[in-house]
Coordinates of C-alpha atoms and ligand atoms in Angstrom, one line a residue:
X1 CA -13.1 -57.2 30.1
X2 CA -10.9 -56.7 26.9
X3 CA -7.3 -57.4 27.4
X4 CA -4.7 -55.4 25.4
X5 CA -1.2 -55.5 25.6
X6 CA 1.8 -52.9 24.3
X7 CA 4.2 -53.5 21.5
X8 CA 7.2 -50.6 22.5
X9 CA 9.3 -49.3 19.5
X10 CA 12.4 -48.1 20.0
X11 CA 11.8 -45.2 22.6
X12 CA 7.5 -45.1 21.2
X13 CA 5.0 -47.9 21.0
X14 CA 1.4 -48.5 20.5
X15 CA -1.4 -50.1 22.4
X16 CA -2.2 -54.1 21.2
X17 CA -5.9 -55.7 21.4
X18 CA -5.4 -59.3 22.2
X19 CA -8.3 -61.8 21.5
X20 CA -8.9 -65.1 21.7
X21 CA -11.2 -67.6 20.4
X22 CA -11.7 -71.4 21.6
X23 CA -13.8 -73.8 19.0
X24 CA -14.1 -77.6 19.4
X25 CA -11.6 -79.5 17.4
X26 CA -8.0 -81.0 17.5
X27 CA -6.0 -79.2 20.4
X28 CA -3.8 -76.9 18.6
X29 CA -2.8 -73.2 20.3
X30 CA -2.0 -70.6 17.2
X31 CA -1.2 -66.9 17.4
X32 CA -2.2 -64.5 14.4
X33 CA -1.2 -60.7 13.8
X34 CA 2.4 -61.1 12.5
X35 CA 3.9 -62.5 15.9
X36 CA 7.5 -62.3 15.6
X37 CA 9.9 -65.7 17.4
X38 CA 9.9 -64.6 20.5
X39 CA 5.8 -64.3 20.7
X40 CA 5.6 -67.8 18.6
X41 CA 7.6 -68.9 21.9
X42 CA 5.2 -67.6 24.3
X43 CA 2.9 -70.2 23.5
X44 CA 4.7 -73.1 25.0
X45 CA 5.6 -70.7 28.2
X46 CA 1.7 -69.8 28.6
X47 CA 0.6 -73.3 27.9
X48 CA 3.4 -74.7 30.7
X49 CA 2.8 -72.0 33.4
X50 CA -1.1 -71.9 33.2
X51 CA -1.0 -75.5 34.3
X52 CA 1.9 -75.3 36.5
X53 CA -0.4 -73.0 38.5
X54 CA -3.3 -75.3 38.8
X55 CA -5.4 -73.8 36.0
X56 CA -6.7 -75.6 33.1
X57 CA -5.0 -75.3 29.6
X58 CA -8.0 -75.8 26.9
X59 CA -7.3 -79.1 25.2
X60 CA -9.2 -77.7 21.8
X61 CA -8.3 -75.2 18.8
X62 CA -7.3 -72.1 20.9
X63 CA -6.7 -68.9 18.6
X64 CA -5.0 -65.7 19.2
X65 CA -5.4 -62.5 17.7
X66 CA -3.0 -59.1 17.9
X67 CA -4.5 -56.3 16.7
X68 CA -3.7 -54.4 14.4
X69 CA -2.9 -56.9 12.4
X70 CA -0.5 -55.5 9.7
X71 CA 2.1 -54.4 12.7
X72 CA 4.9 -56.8 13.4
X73 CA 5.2 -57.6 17.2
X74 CA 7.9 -59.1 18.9
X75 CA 9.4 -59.6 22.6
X76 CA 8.0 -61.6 25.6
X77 CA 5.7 -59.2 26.9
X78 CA 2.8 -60.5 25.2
X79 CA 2.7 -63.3 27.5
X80 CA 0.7 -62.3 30.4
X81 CA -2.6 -61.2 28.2
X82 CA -1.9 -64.1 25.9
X83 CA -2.2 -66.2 29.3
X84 CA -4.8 -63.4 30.4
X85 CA -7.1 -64.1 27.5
X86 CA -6.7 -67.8 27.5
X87 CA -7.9 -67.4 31.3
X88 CA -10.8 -65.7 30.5
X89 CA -12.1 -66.9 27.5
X90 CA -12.3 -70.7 29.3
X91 CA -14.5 -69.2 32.1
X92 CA -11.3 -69.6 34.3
X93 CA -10.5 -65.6 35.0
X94 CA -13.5 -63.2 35.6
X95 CA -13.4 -60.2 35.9
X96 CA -16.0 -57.5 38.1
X97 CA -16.2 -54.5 35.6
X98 CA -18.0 -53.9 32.3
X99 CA -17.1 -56.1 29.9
X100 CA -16.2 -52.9 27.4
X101 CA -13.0 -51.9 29.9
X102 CA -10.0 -52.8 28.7
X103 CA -7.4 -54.3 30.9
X104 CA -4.1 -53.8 29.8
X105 CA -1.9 -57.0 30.6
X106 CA 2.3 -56.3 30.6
X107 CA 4.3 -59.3 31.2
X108 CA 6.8 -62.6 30.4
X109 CA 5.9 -65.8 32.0
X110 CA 8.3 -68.3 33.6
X111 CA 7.1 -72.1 32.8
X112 CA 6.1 -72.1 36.9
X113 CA 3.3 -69.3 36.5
X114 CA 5.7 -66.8 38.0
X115 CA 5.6 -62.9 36.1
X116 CA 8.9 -61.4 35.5
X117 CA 9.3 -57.5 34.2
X118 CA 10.3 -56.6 30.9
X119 CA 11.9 -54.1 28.7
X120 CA 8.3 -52.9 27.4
X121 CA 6.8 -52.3 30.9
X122 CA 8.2 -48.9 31.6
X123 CA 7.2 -47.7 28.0
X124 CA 3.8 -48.6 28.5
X125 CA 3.3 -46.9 31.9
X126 CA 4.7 -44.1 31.1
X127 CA 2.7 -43.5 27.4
X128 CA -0.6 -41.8 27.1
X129 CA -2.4 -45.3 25.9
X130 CA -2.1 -46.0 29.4
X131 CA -4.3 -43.7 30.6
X132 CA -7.0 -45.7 28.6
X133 CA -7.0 -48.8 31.3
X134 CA -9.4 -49.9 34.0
X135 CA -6.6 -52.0 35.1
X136 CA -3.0 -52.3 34.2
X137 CA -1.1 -55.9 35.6
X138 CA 2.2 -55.8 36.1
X139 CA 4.8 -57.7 37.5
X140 CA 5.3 -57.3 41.6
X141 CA 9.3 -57.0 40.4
X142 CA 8.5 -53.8 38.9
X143 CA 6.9 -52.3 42.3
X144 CA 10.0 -50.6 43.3
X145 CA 11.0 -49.2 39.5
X146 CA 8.0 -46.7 40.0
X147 CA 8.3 -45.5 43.3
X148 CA 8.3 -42.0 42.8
X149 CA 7.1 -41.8 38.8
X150 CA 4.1 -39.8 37.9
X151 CA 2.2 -42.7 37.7
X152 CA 0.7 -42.5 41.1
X153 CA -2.9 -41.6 39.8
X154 CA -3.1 -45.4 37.3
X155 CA -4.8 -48.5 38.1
X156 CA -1.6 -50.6 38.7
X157 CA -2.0 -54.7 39.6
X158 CA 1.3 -55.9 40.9
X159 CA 1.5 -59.8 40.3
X160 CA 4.2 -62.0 41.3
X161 CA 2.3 -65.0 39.7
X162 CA -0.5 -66.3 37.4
X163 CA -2.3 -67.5 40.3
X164 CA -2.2 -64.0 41.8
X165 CA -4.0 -62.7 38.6
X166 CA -6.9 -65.0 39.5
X167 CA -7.2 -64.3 43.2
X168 CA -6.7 -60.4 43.0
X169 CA -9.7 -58.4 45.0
X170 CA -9.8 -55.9 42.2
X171 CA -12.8 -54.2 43.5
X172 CA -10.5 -52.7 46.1
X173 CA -7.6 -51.3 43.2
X174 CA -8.1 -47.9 42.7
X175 CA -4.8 -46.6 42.3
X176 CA -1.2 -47.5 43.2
X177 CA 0.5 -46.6 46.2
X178 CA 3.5 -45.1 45.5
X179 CA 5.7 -44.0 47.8
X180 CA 8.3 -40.8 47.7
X181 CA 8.1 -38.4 45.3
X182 CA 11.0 -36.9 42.4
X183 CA 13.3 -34.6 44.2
X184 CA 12.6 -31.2 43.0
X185 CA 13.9 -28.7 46.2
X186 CA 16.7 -26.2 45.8
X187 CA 19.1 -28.9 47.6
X188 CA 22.5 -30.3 46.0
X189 CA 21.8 -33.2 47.7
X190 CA 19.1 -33.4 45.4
X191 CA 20.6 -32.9 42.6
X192 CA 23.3 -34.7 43.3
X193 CA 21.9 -37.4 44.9
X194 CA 23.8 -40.7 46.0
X195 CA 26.5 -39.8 43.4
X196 CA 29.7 -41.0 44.3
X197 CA 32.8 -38.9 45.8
X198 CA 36.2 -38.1 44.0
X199 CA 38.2 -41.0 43.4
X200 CA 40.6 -39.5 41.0
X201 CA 43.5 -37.3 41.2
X202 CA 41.8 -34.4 41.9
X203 CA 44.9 -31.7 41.4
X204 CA 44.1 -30.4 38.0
X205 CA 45.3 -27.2 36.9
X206 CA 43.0 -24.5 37.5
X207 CA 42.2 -23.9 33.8
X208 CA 40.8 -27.8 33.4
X209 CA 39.0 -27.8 36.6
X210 CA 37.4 -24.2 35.1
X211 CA 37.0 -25.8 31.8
X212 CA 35.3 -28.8 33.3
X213 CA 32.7 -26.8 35.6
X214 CA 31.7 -24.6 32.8
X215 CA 31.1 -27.9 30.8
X216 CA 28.8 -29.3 33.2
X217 CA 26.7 -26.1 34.5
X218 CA 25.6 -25.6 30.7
X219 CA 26.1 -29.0 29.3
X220 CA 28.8 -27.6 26.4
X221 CA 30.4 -30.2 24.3
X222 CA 34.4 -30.3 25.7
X223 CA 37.8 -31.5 23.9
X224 CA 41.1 -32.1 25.8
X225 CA 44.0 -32.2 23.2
X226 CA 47.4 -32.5 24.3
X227 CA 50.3 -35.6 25.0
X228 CA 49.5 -38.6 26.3
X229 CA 49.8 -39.0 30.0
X230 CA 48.8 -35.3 30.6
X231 CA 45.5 -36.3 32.1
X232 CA 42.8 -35.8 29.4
X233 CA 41.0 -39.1 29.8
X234 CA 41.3 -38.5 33.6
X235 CA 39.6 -34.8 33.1
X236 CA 36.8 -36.1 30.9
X237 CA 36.1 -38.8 33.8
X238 CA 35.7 -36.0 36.5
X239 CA 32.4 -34.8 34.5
X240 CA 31.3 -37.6 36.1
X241 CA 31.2 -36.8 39.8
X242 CA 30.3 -32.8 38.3
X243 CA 27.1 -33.4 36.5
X244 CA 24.2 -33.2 38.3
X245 CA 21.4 -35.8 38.1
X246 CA 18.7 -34.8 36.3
X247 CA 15.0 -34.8 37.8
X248 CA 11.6 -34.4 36.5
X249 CA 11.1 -35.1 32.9
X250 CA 14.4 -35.8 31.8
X251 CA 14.5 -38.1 35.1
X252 CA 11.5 -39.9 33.1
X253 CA 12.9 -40.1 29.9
X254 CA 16.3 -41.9 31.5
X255 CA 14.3 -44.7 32.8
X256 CA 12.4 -44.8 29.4
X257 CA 15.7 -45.2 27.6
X258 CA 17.5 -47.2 30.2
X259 CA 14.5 -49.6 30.8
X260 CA 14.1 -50.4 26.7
X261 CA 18.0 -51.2 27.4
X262 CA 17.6 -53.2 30.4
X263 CA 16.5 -56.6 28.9
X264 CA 15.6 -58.2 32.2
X265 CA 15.4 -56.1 36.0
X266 CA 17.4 -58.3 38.5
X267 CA 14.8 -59.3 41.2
X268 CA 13.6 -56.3 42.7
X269 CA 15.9 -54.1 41.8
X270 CA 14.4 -51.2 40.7
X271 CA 15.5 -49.7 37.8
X272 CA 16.7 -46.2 39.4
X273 CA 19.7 -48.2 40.2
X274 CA 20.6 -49.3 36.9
X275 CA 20.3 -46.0 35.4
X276 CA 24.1 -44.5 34.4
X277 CA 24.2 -41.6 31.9
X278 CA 27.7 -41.3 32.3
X279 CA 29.1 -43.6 29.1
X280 CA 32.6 -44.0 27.9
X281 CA 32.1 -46.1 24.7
X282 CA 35.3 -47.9 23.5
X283 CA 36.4 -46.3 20.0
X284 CA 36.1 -50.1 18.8
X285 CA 32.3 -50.2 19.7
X286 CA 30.1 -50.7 16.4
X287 CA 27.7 -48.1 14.9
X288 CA 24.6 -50.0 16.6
X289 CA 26.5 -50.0 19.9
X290 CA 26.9 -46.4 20.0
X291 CA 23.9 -45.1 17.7
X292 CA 21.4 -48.0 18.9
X293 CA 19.1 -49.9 16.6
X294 CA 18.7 -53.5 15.9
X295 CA 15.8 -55.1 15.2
X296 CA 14.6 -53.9 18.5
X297 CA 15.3 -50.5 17.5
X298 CA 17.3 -50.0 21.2
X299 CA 19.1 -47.2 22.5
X300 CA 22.8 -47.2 22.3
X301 CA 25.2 -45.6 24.2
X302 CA 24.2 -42.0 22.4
X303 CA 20.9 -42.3 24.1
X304 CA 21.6 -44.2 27.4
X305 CA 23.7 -40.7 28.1
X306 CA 21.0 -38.5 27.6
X307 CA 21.1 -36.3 30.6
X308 CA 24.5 -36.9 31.0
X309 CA 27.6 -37.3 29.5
X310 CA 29.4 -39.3 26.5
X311 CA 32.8 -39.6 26.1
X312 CA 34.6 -40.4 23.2
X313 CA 38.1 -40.9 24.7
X314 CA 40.6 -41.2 21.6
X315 CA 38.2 -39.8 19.4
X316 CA 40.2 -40.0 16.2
X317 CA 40.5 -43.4 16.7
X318 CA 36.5 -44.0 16.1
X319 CA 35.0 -45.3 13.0
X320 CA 34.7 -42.2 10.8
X321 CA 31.4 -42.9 9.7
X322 CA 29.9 -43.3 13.7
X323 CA 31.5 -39.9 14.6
X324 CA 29.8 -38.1 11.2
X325 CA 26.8 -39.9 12.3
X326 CA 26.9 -38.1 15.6
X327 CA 26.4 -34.5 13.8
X328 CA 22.7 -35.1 13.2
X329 CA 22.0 -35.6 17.6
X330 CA 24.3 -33.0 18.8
X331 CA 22.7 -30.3 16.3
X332 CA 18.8 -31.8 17.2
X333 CA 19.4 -33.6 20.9
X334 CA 17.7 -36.7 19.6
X335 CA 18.7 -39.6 17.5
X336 CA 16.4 -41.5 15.1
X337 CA 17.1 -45.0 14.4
X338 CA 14.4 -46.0 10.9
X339 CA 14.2 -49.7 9.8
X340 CA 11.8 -51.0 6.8
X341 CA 8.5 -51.1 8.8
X342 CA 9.5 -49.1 12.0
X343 CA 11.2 -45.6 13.4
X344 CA 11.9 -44.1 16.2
X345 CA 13.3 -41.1 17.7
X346 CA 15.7 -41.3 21.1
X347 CA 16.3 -38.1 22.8
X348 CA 19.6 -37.7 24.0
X349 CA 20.6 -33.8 25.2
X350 CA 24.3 -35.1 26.3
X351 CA 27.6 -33.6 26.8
X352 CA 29.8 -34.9 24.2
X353 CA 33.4 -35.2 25.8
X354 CA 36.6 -35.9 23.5
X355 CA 40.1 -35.9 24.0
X356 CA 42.6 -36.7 21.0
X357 CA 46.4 -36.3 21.0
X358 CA 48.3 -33.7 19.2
X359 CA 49.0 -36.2 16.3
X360 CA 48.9 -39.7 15.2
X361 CA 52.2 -40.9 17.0
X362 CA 51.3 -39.4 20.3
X363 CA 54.5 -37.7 20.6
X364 CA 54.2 -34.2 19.6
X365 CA 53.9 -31.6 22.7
X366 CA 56.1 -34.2 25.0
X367 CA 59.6 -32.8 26.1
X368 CA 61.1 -36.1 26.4
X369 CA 59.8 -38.2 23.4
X370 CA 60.8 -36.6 19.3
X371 CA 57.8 -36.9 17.2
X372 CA 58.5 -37.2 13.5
X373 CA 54.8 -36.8 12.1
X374 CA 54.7 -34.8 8.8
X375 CA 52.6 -31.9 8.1
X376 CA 50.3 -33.5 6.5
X377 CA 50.0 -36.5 8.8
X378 CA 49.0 -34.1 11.5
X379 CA 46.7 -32.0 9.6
X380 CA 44.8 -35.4 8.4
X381 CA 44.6 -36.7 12.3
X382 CA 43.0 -33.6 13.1
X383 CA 40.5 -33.8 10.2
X384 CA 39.2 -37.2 11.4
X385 CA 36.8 -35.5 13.5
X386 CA 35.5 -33.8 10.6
X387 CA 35.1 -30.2 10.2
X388 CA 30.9 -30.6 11.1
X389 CA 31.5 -32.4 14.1
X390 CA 34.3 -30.3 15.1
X391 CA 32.7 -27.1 15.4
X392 CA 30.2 -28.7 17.4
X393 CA 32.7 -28.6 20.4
X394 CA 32.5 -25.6 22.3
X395 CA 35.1 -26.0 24.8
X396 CA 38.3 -26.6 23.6
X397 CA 41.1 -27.1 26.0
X398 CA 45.1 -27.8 25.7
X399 CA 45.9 -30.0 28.6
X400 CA 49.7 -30.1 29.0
X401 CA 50.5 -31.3 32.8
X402 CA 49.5 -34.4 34.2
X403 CA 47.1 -34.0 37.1
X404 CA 49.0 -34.4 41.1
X405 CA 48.0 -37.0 43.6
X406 CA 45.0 -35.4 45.5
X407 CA 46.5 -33.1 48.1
X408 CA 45.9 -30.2 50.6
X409 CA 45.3 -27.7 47.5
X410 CA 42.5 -29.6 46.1
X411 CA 39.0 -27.9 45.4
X412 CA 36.4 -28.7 47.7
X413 CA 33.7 -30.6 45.8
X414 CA 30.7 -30.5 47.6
X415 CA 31.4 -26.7 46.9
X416 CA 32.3 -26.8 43.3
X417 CA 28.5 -29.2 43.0
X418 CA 26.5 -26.3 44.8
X419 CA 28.1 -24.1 42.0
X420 CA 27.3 -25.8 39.3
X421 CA 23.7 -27.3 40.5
X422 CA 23.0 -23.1 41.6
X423 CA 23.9 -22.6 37.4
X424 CA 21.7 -25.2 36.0
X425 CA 18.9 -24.3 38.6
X426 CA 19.4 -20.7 37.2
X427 CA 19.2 -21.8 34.0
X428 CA 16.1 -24.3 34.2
X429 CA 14.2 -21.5 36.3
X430 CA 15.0 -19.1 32.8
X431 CA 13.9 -21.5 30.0
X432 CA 10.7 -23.0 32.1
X433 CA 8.5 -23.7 29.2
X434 CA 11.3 -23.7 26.5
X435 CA 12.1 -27.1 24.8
X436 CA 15.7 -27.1 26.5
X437 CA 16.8 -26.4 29.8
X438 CA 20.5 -25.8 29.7
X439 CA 22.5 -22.8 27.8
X440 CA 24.4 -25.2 25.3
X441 CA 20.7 -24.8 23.4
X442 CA 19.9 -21.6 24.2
X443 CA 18.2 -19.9 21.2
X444 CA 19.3 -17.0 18.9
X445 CA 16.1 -15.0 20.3
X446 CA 17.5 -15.7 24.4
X447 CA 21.0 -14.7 23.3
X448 CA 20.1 -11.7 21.8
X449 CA 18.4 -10.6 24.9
X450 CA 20.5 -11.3 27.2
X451 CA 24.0 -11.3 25.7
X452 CA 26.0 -8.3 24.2
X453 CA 22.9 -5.8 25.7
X454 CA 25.2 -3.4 26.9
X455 CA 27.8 -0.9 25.5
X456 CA 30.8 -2.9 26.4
X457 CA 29.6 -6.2 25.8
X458 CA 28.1 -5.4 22.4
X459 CA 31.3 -3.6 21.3
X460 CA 33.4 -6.6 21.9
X461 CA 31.0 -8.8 20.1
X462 CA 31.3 -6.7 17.2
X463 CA 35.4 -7.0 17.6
X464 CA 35.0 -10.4 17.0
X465 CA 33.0 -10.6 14.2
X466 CA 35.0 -8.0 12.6
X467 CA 38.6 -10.5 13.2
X468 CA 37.2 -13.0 11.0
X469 CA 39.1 -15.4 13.3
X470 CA 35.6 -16.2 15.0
X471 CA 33.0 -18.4 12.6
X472 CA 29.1 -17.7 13.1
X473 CA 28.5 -20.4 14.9
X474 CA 31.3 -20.1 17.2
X475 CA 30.0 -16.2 17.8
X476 CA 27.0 -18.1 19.1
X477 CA 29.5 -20.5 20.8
X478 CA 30.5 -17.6 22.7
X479 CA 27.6 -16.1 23.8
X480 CA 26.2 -19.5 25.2
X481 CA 29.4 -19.9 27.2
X482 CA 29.3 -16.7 28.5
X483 CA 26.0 -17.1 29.7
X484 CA 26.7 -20.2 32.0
X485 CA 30.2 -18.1 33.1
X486 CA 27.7 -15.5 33.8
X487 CA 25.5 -18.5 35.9
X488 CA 28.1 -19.7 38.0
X489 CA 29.0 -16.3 39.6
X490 CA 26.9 -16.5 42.7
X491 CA 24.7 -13.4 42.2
X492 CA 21.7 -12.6 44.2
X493 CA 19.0 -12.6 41.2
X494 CA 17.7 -16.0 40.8
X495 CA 17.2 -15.7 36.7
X496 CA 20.6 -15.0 36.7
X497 CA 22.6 -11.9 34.7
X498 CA 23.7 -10.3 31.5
X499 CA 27.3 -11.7 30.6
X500 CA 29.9 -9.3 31.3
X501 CA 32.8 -8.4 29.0
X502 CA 35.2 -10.6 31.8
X503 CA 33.0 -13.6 30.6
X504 CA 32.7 -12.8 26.9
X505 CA 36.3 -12.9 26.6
X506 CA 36.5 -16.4 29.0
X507 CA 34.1 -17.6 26.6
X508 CA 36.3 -16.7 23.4
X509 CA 39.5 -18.3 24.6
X510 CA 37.5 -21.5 25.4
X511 CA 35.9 -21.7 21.9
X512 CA 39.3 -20.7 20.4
X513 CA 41.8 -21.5 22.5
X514 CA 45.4 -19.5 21.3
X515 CA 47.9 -23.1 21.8
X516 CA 48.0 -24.8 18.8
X517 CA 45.7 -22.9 17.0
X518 CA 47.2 -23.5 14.1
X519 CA 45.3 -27.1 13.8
X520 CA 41.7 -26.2 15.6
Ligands
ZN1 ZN1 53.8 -37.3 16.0

């Protein structure tokens, strides 16, 4: 059998031949097909746990190939069909099938023989190159990381150890047993899953808690301004018990992102339970933090929220340059991260939620504090966003009051989570075959059908094209809002309803709120 491993770039990868050839001469082990440090290293970690399993290490000139040649390769996984080929090559590790089927061989080794998961493993299962296999061998710590993954039909081999690789009955794999399946039914539990309950001050005034649902039914990019203390970075948190998880393929492309993040899975622990798309970034964090790259080309925080939801608390306050570098994925839902000989491109549909004071001291909106900020101070905070990023934002909200201790008055959340998973259902149901699922990326073409179709509705749109107080963009702001206001009323047609003029003119207020207009 051939053995081939996978080299994962960034979010993408490609498959790897691995060969090996054994002459007579002075024992020396070598490794050819650029290996980067970390798969120069796996020579001592195959030559220690191939004999700590009782197998024989070839005392003669052993050489590796990775093919192709001219791509650099780095990261443990290589291990297991370095060890693999080794195996095999000394008439140690036979295999029963043709000798043309490829095995494809995923894997670090410990120096006692035992297989641990990596960061590659989930990237390989779940590209197309891994359809190619007549077997696949992975680590047993990986068996509960793809319970439930499309990837019930492959030839998976779960091995805790080398030794296991040897004594595997592979005549009787056929395909993995996977149990449980994606949840897909019209159920909030479903959608909402294990997610936690409140634990925050849930007595928000009704315009925040409106603000915040409309947010997460169409996944609209939100900004709090106001004084400190009102509750802004505590209203940005609640998105977190309000957005739904997501299933199917975004499901899939979380773990993708989350498991090239994940540099080693704790024991068993599958990597569903590592997965966290809420991400609050300090405004300290570097570029590569936020934006992801490296050498490794890994996600950063941008991507490890796809699905969910990043908040930039303080937002001013981070480096210009990372929040102009954010313009590119908000407009194109994915980020690409290039180095010299490698790129990549991470998606990340997210809901970008900001808050930032009124101006650089803080104290401007507060009854009991003077603020002495000039003019132009205050004009310059506001810039920092930067006009591009700015109008990105479709929800803008003034958040004056600090929110009460949870009390009697306070909305029922299982309820307002049926709302909101009944709107994005609504909408997924109504883009099925579209690129995007959610209204925040609704296209010209859907708004034009389904917004403004009526007398009243188109009249008003015309009103506020005529004000000139309303950019193009945020017309198309607008209409996308209104669609999701339109979502959340609890109508009996499944594919939803045309906007009416009640929504239209929520929709305005949120994209152009009237408090402080002055600086938005
Ligand atoms: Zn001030």
């Amino acid at each position: 059998m051939k053995i081939g491993c996978f080299s994962a770039v960034g979010y993408d990868g490609y498959a790897v031949d691995v060969e090996c050839d054994i002459r007579r001469g002075l024992p020396a082990f070598s490794i050819v097909g650029l290996p980067g440090s970390a798969v120069q290293e796996s020579r001592q970690r195959v030559t220690s746990a191939i004999c700590a399993s009782g197998l024989r290490m070839p005392s003669d000139r052993v050489l590796i190939n990775l093919s192709p040649g001219n791509l650099p390769k780095d990261g443990s996984a290589f291990d297991l069909a370095i060890a693999a080929a080794v195996l095999q090559e000394s008439g140690q590790l036979h295999f029963p099938d043709a000798p043309e089927d490829f095995g494809l061989f995923i894997g670090e080794l410990g120096l006692d023989g035992r297989i641990r998961a990596t960061d590659t493993d989930l990237a390989a299962l779940l590209s197309p190159d891994a359809r190619n296999y007549r077997f696949i061998f992975v680590s047993s710590d990986l068996a509960a990381s793809v319970m439930g993954l499309p990837v019930e039909d492959l030839p998976i081999v779960f091995c805790a150890c080398l030794t296991d690789l040897i004594k595997q009955d592979l005549s009787i794999v056929s395909a993995c047993r996977s149990g449980g399946t994606p949840a897909s039914g019209d159920d909030v539990a479903a959608d909402f899953g294990d997610a936690p309950g409140w634990n925050l001050p849930i007595d928000f005034p009704p315009s925040i808690m409106r603000a915040l649902t409309i947010s997460a039914a169409g996944m609209h990019n939100i900004l709090f301004y106001g004084p400190p203390g009102s509750g802004k970075t505590t209203a940005v948190r609640a998105l977190e018990y309000l957005v739904p998880r997501e299933t199917g393929e975004v499901r899939l492309q979380q773990l993708r992102i989350h498991g090239r993040a994940v540099r080693a899975f704790a024991g068993a622990q599958p990597l569903a339970a590592e997965v966290r798309s809420f991400r609050e970034p300090h405004h300290g964090s570097s570029a590569e933090g936020i934006l992801g790259g490296g050498r490794a080309l890994r996600p950063g925080e941008l991507a490890l929220a796809h699905g969910g939801v990043l908040v930039l608390d303080e937002a001013p306050e981070f480096n210009r340059n990372v929040l102009q570098s954010l313009r590119e994925p908000m407009e194109q839902a994915q980020i690409r991260l290039v180095r010299a000989e490698a790129a990549t491109a991470y998606p990340c549909r997210t809901i970008f939620a900001m808050t930032m004071n009124l101006c650089p001291c803080g104290n401007r909106g507060r009854s009991d504090a003077i603020c002495m900020c000039s003019d132009t101070e205050i004009r310059r905070y506001w810039s920092r966003l930067g006009g591009a990023l700015y109008d990105r934002i479709e929800i803008k909200v003034f958040s004056g009051t600090a929110p009460g201790a949870s009390g009697n008055g306070s909305p029922d959340l299982r309820d307002l989570r049926q709302r909101i998973a009944r709107a994005r259902r609504r909408q997924r149901r109504r883009y099925a075959g579209c690129a995007w699922n959610y209204n925040a990326y609704a296209s010209q073409d859907v708004l034009a059908g389904m917004v403004g179709t009526e007398g009243r509705t188109s009249r008003l749109l015309r009103e506020y094209a005529d004000s000139g107080l309303l950019s193009l963009r945020q017309l198309t702001q607008v209409r996308r809002l209104a669609l999701t206001i339109a979502d959340l009323e609890d109508v009996g047609q499944p594919a939803g309803q045309a906007p009416s003029a009640e929504a239209l003119e929520e929709a305005r207020l949120l994209v152009r709120p009237e408090l402080y207009a002055e600086y938005l």
